[in-house]
XYZ file of C-alpha atoms in Angstrom:
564
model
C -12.314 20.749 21.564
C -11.082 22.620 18.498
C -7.242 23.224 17.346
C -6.317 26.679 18.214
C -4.064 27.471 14.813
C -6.484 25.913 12.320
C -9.931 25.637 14.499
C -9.722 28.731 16.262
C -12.651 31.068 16.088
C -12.799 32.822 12.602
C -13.545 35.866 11.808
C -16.860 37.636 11.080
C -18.463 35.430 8.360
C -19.273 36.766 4.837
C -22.403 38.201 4.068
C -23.245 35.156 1.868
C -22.189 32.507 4.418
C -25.041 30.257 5.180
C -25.417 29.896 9.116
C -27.351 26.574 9.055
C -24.150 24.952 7.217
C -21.744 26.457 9.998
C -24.051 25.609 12.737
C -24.446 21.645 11.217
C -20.755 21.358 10.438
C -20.036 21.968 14.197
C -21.785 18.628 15.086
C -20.363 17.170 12.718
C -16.905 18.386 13.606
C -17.680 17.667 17.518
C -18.639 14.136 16.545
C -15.306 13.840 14.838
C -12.814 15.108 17.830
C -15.007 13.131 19.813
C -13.503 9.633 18.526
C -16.464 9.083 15.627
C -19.082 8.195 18.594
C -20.886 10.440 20.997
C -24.044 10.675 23.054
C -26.362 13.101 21.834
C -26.463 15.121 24.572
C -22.938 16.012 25.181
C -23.089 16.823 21.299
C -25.383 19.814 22.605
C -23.286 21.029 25.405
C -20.372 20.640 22.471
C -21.706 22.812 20.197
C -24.496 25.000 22.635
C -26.838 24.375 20.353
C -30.623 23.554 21.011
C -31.356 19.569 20.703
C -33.447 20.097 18.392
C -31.200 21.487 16.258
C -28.828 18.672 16.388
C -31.378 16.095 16.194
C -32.317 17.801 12.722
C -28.339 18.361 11.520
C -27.900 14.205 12.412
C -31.695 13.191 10.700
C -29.695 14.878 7.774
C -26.166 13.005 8.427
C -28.094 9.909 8.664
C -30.053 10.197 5.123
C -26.190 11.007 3.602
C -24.959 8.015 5.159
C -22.422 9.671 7.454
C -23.523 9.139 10.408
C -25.732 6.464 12.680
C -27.913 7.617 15.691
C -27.808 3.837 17.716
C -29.550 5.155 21.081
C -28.594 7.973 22.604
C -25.703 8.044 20.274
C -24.416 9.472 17.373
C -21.766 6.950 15.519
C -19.590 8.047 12.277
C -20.714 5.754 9.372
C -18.208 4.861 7.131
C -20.002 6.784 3.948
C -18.742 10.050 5.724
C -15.126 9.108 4.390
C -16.042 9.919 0.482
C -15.353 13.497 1.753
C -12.017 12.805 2.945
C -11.682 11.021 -0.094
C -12.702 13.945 -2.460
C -9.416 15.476 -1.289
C -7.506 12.868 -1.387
C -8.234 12.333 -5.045
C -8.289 15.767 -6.068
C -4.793 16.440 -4.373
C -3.818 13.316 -5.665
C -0.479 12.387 -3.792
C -1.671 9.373 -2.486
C -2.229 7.779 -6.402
C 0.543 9.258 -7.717
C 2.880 8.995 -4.615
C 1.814 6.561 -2.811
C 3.184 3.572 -4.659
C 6.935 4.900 -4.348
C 6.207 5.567 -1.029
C 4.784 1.718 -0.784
C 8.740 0.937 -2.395
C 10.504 2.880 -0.002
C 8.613 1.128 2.835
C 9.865 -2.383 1.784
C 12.908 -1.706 0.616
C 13.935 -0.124 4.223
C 11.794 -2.571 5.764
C 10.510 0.706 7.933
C 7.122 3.007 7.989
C 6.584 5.325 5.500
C 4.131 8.073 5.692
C 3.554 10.889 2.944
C 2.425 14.275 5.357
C 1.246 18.085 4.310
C 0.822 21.141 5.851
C -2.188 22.320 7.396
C -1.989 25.836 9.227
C 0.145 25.225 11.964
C 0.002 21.777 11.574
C 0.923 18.631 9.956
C -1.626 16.252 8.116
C -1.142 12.472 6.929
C -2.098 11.924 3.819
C -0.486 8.298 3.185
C 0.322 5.669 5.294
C 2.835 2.368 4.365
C 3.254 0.856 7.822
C 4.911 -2.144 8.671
C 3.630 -5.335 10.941
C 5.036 -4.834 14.314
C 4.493 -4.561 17.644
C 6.052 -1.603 18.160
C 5.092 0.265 14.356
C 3.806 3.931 13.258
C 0.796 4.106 14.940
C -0.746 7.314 12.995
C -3.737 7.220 10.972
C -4.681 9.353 7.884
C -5.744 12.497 8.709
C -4.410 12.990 11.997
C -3.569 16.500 13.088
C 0.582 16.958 14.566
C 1.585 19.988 15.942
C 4.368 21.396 13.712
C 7.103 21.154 16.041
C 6.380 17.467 16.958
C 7.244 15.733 14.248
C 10.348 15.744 11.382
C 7.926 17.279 8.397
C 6.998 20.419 10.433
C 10.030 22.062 10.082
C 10.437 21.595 6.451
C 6.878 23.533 6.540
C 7.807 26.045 8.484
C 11.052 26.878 6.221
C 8.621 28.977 4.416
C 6.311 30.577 6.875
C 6.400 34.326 6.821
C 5.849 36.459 10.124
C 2.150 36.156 10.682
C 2.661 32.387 10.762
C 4.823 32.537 13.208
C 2.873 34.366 15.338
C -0.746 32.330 14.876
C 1.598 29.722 15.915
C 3.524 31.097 18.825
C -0.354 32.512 20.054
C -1.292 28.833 19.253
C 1.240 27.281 21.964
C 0.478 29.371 24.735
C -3.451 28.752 23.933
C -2.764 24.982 24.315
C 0.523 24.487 26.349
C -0.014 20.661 27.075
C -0.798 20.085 22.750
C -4.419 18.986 24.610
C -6.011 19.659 21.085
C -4.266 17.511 19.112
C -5.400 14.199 20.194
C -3.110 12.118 17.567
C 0.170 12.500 19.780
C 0.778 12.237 24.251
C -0.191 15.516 25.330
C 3.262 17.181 27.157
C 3.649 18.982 30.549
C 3.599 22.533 30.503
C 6.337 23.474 32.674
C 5.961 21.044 35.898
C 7.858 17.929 33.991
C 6.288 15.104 31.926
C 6.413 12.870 29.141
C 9.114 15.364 27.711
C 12.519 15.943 29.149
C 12.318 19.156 26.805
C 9.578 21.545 25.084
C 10.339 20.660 21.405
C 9.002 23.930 20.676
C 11.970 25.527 22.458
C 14.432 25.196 19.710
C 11.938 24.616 16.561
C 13.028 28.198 15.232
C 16.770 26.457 15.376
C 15.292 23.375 13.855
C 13.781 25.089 10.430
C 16.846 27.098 10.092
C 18.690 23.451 9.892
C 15.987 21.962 7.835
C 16.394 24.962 5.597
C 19.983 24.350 5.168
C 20.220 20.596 5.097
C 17.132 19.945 2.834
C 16.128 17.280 5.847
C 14.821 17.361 8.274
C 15.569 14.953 11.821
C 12.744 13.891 14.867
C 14.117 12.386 17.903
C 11.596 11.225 19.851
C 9.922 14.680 19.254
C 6.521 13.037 19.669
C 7.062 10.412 22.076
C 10.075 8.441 23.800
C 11.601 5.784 21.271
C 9.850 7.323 17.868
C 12.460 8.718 15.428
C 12.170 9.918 12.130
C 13.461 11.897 9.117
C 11.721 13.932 6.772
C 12.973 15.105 2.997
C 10.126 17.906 1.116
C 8.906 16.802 -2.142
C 8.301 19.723 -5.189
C 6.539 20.542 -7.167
C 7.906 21.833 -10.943
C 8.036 25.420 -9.686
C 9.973 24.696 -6.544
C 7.384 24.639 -3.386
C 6.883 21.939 -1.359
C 4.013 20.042 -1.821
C 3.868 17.323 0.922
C 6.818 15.158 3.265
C 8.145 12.201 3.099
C 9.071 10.447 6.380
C 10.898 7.341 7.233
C 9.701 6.438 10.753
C 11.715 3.954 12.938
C 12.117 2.895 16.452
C 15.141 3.210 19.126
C 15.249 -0.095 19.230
C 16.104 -0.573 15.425
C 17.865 2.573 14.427
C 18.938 5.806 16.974
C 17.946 9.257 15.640
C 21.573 9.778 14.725
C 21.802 6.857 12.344
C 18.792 7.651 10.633
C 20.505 10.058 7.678
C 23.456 7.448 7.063
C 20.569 4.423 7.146
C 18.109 6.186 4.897
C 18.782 9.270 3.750
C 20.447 7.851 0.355
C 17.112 6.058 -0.414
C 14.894 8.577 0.725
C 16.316 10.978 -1.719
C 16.018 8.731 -4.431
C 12.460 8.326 -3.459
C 11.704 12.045 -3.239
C 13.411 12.310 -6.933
C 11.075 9.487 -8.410
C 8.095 11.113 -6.677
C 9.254 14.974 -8.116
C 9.679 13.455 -11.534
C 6.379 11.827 -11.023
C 4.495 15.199 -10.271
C 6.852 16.653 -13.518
C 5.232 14.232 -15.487
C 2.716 16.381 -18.387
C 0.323 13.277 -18.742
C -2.948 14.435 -17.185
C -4.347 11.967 -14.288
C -6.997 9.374 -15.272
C -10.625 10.407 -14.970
C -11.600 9.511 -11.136
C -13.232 6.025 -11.809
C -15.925 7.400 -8.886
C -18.241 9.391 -10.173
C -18.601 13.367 -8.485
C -21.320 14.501 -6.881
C -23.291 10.849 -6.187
C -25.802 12.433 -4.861
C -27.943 15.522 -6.741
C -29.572 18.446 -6.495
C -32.576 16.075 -7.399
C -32.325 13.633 -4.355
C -32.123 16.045 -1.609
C -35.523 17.906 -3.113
C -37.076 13.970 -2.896
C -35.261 13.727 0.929
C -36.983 16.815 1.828
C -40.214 16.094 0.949
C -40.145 12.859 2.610
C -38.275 13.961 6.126
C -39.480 17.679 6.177
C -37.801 19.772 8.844
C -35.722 17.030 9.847
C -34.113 17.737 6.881
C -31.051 20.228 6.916
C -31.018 21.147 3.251
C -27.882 23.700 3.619
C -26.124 21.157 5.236
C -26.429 18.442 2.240
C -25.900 21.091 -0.110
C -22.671 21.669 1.659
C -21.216 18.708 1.909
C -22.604 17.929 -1.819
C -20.309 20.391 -3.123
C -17.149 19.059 -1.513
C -17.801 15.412 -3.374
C -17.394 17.372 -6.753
C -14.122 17.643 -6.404
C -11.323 14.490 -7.518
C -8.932 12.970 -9.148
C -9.022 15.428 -12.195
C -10.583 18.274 -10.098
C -8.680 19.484 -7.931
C -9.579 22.983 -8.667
C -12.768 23.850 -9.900
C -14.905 27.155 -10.527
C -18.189 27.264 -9.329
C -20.244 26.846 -12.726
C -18.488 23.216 -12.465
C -19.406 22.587 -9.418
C -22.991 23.791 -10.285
C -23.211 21.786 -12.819
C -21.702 18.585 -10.730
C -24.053 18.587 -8.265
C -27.160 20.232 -9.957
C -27.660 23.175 -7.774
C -28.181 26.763 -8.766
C -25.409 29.075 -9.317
C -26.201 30.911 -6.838
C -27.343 28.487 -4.164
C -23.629 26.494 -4.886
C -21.895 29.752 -4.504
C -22.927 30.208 -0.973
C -21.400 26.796 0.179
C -18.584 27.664 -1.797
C -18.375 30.832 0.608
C -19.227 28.881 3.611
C -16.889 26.319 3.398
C -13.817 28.520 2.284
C -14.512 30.456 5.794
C -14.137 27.818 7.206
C -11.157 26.804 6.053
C -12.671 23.485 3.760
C -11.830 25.198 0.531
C -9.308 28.000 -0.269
C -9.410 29.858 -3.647
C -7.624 32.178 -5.952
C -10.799 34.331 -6.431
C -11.798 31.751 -9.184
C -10.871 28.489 -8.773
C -11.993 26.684 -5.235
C -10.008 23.340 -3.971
C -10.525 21.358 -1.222
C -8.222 21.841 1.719
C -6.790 19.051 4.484
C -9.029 20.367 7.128
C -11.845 18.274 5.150
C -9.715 15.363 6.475
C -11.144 16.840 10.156
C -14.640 15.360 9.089
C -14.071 12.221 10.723
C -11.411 10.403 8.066
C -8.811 9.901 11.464
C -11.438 8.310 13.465
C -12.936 6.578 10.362
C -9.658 4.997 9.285
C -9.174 2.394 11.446
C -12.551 0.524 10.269
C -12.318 -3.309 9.947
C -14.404 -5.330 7.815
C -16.315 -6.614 10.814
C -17.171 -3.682 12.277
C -18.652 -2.182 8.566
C -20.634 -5.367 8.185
C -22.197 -5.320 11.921
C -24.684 -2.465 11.205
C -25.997 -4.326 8.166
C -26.522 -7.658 9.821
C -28.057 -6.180 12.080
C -30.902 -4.556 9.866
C -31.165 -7.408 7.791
C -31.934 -9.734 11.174
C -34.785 -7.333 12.013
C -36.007 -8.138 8.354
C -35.972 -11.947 7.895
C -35.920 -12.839 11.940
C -33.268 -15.184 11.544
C -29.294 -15.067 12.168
C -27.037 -13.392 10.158
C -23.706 -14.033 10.089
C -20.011 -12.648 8.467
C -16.783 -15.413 7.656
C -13.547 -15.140 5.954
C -11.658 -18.178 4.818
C -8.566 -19.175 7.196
C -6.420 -22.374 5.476
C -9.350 -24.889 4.827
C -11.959 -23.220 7.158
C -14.301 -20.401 7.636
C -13.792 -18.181 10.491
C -16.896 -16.040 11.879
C -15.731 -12.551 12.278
C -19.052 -11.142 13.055
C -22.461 -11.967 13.922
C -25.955 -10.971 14.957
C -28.301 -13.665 16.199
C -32.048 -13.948 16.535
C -34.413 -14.240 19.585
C -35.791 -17.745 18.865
C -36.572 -20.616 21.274
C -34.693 -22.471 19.012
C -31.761 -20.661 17.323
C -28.561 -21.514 16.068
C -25.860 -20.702 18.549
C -22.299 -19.964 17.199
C -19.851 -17.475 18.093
C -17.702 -14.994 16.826
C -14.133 -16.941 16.140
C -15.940 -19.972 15.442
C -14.782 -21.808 12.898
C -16.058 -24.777 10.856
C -14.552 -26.775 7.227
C -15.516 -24.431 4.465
C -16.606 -27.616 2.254
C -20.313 -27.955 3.779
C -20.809 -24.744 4.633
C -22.346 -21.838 2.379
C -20.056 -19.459 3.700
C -17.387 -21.355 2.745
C -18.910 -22.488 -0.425
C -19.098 -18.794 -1.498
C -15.635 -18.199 -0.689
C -14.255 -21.237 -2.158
C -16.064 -20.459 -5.591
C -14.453 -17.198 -5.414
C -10.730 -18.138 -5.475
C -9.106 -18.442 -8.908
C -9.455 -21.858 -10.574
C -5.633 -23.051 -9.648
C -6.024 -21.635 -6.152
C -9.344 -23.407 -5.401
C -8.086 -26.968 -6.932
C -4.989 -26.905 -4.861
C -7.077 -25.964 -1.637
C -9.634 -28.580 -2.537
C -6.154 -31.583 -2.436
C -5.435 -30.384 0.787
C -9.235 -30.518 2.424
C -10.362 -34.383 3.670
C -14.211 -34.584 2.827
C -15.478 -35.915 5.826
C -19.239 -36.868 6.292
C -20.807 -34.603 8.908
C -24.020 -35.594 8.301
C -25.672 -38.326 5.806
C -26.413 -35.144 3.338
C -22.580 -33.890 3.472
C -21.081 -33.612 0.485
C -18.052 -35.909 -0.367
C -17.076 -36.420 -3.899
C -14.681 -34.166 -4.975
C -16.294 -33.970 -8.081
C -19.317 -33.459 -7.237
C -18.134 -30.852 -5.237
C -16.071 -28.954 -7.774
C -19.287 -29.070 -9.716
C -21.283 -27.273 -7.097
C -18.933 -24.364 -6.717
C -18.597 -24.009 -10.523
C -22.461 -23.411 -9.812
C -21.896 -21.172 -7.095
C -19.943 -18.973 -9.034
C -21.853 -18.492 -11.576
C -25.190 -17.721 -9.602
C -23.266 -16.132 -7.005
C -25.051 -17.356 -3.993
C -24.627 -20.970 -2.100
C -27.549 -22.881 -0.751
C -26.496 -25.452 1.655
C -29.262 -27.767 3.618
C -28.546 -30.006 6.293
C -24.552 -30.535 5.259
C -23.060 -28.985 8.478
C -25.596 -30.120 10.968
C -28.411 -32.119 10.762
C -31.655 -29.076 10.935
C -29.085 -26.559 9.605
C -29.615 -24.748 6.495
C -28.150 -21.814 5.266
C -27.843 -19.505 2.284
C -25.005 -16.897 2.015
C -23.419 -14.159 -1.012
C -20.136 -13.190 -1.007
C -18.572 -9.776 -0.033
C -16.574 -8.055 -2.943
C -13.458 -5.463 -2.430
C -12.835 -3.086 -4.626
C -11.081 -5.262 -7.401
C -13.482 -7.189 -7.242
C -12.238 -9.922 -5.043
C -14.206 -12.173 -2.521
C -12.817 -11.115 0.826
C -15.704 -12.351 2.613
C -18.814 -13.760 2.961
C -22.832 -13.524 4.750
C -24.934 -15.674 5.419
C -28.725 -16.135 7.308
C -28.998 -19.094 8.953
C -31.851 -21.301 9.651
C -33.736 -24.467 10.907
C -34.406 -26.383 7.909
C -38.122 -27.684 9.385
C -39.540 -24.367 8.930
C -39.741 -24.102 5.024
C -38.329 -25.854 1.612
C -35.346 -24.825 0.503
C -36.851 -23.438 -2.255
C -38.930 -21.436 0.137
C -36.049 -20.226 1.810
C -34.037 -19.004 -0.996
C -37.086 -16.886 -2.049
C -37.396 -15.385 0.580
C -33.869 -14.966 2.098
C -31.766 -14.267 -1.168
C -33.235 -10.380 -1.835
C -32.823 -9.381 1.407
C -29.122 -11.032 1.472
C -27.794 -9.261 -1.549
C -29.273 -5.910 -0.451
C -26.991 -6.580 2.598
C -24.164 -7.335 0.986
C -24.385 -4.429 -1.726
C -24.510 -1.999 1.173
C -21.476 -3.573 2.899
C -19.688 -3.488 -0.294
C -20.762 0.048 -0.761
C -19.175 1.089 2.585
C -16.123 -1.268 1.906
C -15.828 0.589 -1.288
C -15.762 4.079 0.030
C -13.665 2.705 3.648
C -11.569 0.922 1.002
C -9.993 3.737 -1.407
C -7.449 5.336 0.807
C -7.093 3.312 3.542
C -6.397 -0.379 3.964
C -9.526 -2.152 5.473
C -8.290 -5.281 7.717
C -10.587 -7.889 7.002
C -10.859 -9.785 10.191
C-alpha cells in the first residue's frame, strides 16, 4: 500500500537510475507498510516481482543487518534503523531540539512531539510522551495526513498551487486516509469515526494558522485527541519543523489549549529558534559514516554470489554517509565516505533522489523524511527483550544450553526473555521469573554494575539467606566478589541458587555505557568444571552480548528503548 501524495507512482526514471535499487527498495518499503514482518510470499504479490528476486533483495537485507528471514518470513531487524538515523542526525532537530522539547514536556506535564513536512504529509521526528493510559500514541516516523493533525496547516501556509492540487488529487485517491496507517482511517461519505471531513475546511484552517502563527487540532485525528501547534524558523524565516503540545479531553478541551499552553509553547519555540541561530557548528557525529565500505560488500559478494544485490547495498551505503555534520553533502564526499567510485555513487545518488530519499540543489544531496518510510515507525517501538530474543536464540544453537535475559527489579532479577534447550534434563524457568540477585550471575553482573554508593545501599537492604550450603552469605565476602565481577566483567556462579545449577552471565551496556541488563547460559553443574564451563561458554556469551549492544546502540539513538 503506498501513500498517494509522497508514494505515488513517479515519473519516468533518469537515464542513470539503477533499476535493481528501485526494484529492492520496493521490498523493502512493502516490508515496512507491512508492520516490519511479512511472509515472503505476499512480499511477491506486494511488489509483482519474481521470488527469486526477493529472495536475492532479502539475502542482501540480511548480510546489512536490516532484516531477518525466520521461516516463511521476512522480520525488520533493528540495524535497519541507522538509516532513519542518518537523517535524523544530519537534520539534526532532534539533538538540538529535542531537549527543549524534553522541558516543555515536563513543565506542562503533557506530550510533546517535534513534526516536519513531508509532501502532503506530516512526519515525527521527536517524541517526549508522558506515562499514561490514555498518552500520544505516535511513533517516530509515522506518516499524518496534513489536514489531520495541528502542524499540517502551519505547512500548508506555504504551499503554492501545485501542492494543493497533488493534495486535493491525493484525497480523492484515498478518501478513507487507508494509506496512512498511523491514524483511524475515516468514512468517506456514509458516516464514521468523524462527525466531519477535516479536510472540508483545511483551506479555512491555514488561512487561520497563517494569521495566528498557531495552529489548533480538535480531535482532528481521533475523538478526545487535541492539540496545538506553533512553526519553528529557521534564521531566514521558513519553517523548519512543529512543535505540538498534545493533550486529552479529559485534561484540557481544544478551546483551553492556547490560554493553557500557548505562553510556554512560545517560549519554547523562541529557545529552539535561538538554538538553530546559534553560529557554533554541531559536534562531529560520535558514529562513524558509512560503517560499512566499498571493501565489505566486494568480500559479501564473493562469498554469497547472486544472492547478493550489490546496487541495493550500494544504495543504502550512501544514505549512512550522511549525519550530524552532513546534512548536505556532494557526491565526491559521499564517494569518498563509503569508498565507491564516482561514478558508481552518483547513480544511487540519482536513484534515491527519484525516489524521493534525497533532494538536491544540483550539487549538494540531503537526506529527506521519506528515509524515515524504511521501517523507523515500525522499528520504534522495539523493547530490550524483543532485540535480545534473536541473539539468544543463535547463541542456544551454539553452546546447546539455555540462554537467558534479566534486569534488576528492587533486590531481584527479573527474566525478561528467554530461550531454553531441548535436554532431558534442563533448567525450567520462565519469563517473569524472578529470583534474589545475590546468588545469581545475572544478578551478580548487575549488582557490580551500579555505582559504588548505589550498590552498598542495595546490599543493607538485601537479607543473605542460604539457598544452598555453597550460597554466599558474608557481606564481605560478597562485596569482594562483585568488586571482581566488575573488573572481569563476567560472573561465574556454581551451585549458589540451586543445588546442580551453574551459570555464567555478561552484562548488557546502553549507550552511556550503563548496565541495563544482563545474559546468561545456564547449566547443570555435573557436566563439566567450572573452569570448563567458563572456557567454553564465556566467547560465545560476549559475542552475544556485543551484538545485542550493537542493536541497542543503533535502536537506542533516537528512540527510547523500554528495557523490560
Amino acid at each position: 500500500m503506498t501513500h498517494p501524495a509522497t508514494d505515488a507512482p513517479p515519473p519516468p526514471p533518469p537515464q542513470e537510475a539503477v533499476g535493481p535499487l528501485m526494484r529492492s527498495l520496493s521490498v523493502l518499503r512493502a516490508l515496512s507498510t507491512g508492520g516490519g514482518r511479512q511472509a515472503v510470499g505476499d512480499l511477491v504479490r506486494a511488489t509483482g516481482l519474481a521470488r527469486s528476486t526477493v529472495d536475492r533483495v532479502l539475502s542482501t537485507l540480511a548480510r546489512l543487518g536490516y532484516v531477518r528471514v525466520e521461516g516463511r518470513d521476512a522480520v525488520l531487524a533493528p540495524g535497519l534503523l541507522e538509516l532513519g538515523n542518518a537523517y535524523l542526525a544530519a537534520s539534526e532537530l532532534p539533538d538540538r531540539l529535542g531537549p527543549a522539547a524534553e522541558r516543555l514536556a515536563d513543565a506542562l506535564d503533557e506530550s510533546v512531539s517535534l513534526a516536519v513536512p513531508d509532501g502532503d504529509g506530516v512526519r515525527f521526528v521527536h517524541q517526549a510522551t508522558r506515562r499514561r493510559a490514555m498518552s500520544l500514541a505516535f511513533r517516530i516516523g509515522d506518516l499524518l495526513p496534513a489536514e489531520r493533525g495541528a502542524p499540517g496547516a502551519l505547512f500548508a501556509a506555504d504551499w503554492d498551487e501545485d501542492a494543493w492540487r497533488r493534495w486535493r488529487e491525493r484525497r480523492a485517491a484515498d478518501p478513507t486516509d487507508a494509506c496512512f496507517p498511523a491514524v483511524p482511517p475515516r468514512r468517506d461519505g456514509n458516516g464514521g469515526t468523524h462527525s466531519a471531513d477535516p479536510g472540508e475546511d483545511f483551506a479555512s484552517r491555514v488561512e487561520a494558522a497563517r494569521t495566528a502563527g498557531w495552529s489548533l487540532d480538535d480531535q482532528l485525528i481521533e475523538p478526545g485527541l487535541v492539540a496545538i501547534a506553533v512553526p519553528v524558523r529557521d534564521p531566514r524565516g521558513r519553517p523548519v519543523c512543529a512543535v505540538s503540545v498534545v493533550s486529552h479531553t479529559s485534561r484540557l478541551a481544544a478551546a483551553d489549549l492556547p490560554t493553557a499552553v500557548l505562553p510556554r509553547l512560545r517560549e519554547t519555540v523562541t529557545e529552539m529558534e535561538r538554538t538553530l541561530a546559534d553560529p557554533v557548528p554541531p559536534l562531529p557525529d560520535p558514529e562513524p559514516p558509512a560503517t560499512r565500505h566499498a571493501s565489505w560488500m566486494r568480500a559479501s559478494k564473493q562469498e554469497l554470489g547472486p544472492e547478493f544485490v550489490e546496487s541495493l547495498a550500494r544504495g543504502l551505503l550512501t544514505l549512512t554517509a550522511f549525519g550530524t555534520g552532513r546534512a548536505a553533502l556532494p557526491l565526491t564526499a559521499v564517494a569518498q565516505a563509503t569508498g565507491l567510485a564516482r561514478a558508481t555513487a552518483r547513480r544511487a545518488l540519482i536513484t534515491l533522489e527519484h525516489l524521493g530519499y534525497l533532494a538536491s540543489d544540483g550539487r549538494l544531496f540531503r537526506p529527506t523524511p521519506k528515509v524515515l518510510d524504511l521501517g523507523f515507525a515500525a522499528l520504534s517501538g522495539l523493547t530490550l527483550p524483543e532485540i535480545a530474543q534473536p541473539h539468544l536464540a543463535t547463541l542456544v544453537e551454539q553452546v546447546h544450553d539455555s540462554a537467558s535475559m534479566a534486569v534488576l527489579s528492587g533486590t531481584d532479577i527479573q527474566y525478561v526473555a528467554r530461550v531454553p534447550t531441548v535436554r532431558i534434563m534442563s533448567v525450567n524457568i520462565t519469563v517473569g521469573t524472578r529470583f534474589p540477585a545475590y546468588p545469581t550471575s545475572m544478578g551478580r553482573v548487575l549488582l557490580a554494575g551500579l555505582p559504588p554508593a548505589e550498590r552498598t545501599a542495595h546490599l543493607s537492604r538485601t537479607t543473605l539467606i542460604p539457598l544452598t550450603q555453597h550460597t554466599v552469605t558474608s557481606p564481605e565476602r560478597l562485596a569482594t566478589l562483585l568488586e571482581q565481577v566488575g573488573e572481569d566483567g563476567y560472573a561465574l556462579v556454581d551451585e549458589e541458587l540451586e543445588e546442580g545449577l551453574r551459570s555464567i552471565a555478561v552484562p548488557v551496556r546502553d549507550r552511556e555505557s550503563r548496565v541495563v541488563a544482563a545474559v546468561n547460559i545456564s547449566t547443570h553443574a555435573g557436566r563439566r568444571s567450572p573452569a570448563e564451563d567458563r572456557d567454553a561458554f564465556l566467547p560465545p556469551l560476549r559475542a552475544a552480548a556485543a551484538r545485542i549492544e550493537a542493536d541497542l546502540h543503533t535502536a537506542g539513538r533516537y528512540v527510547r528503548i523500554a528495557v523490560a
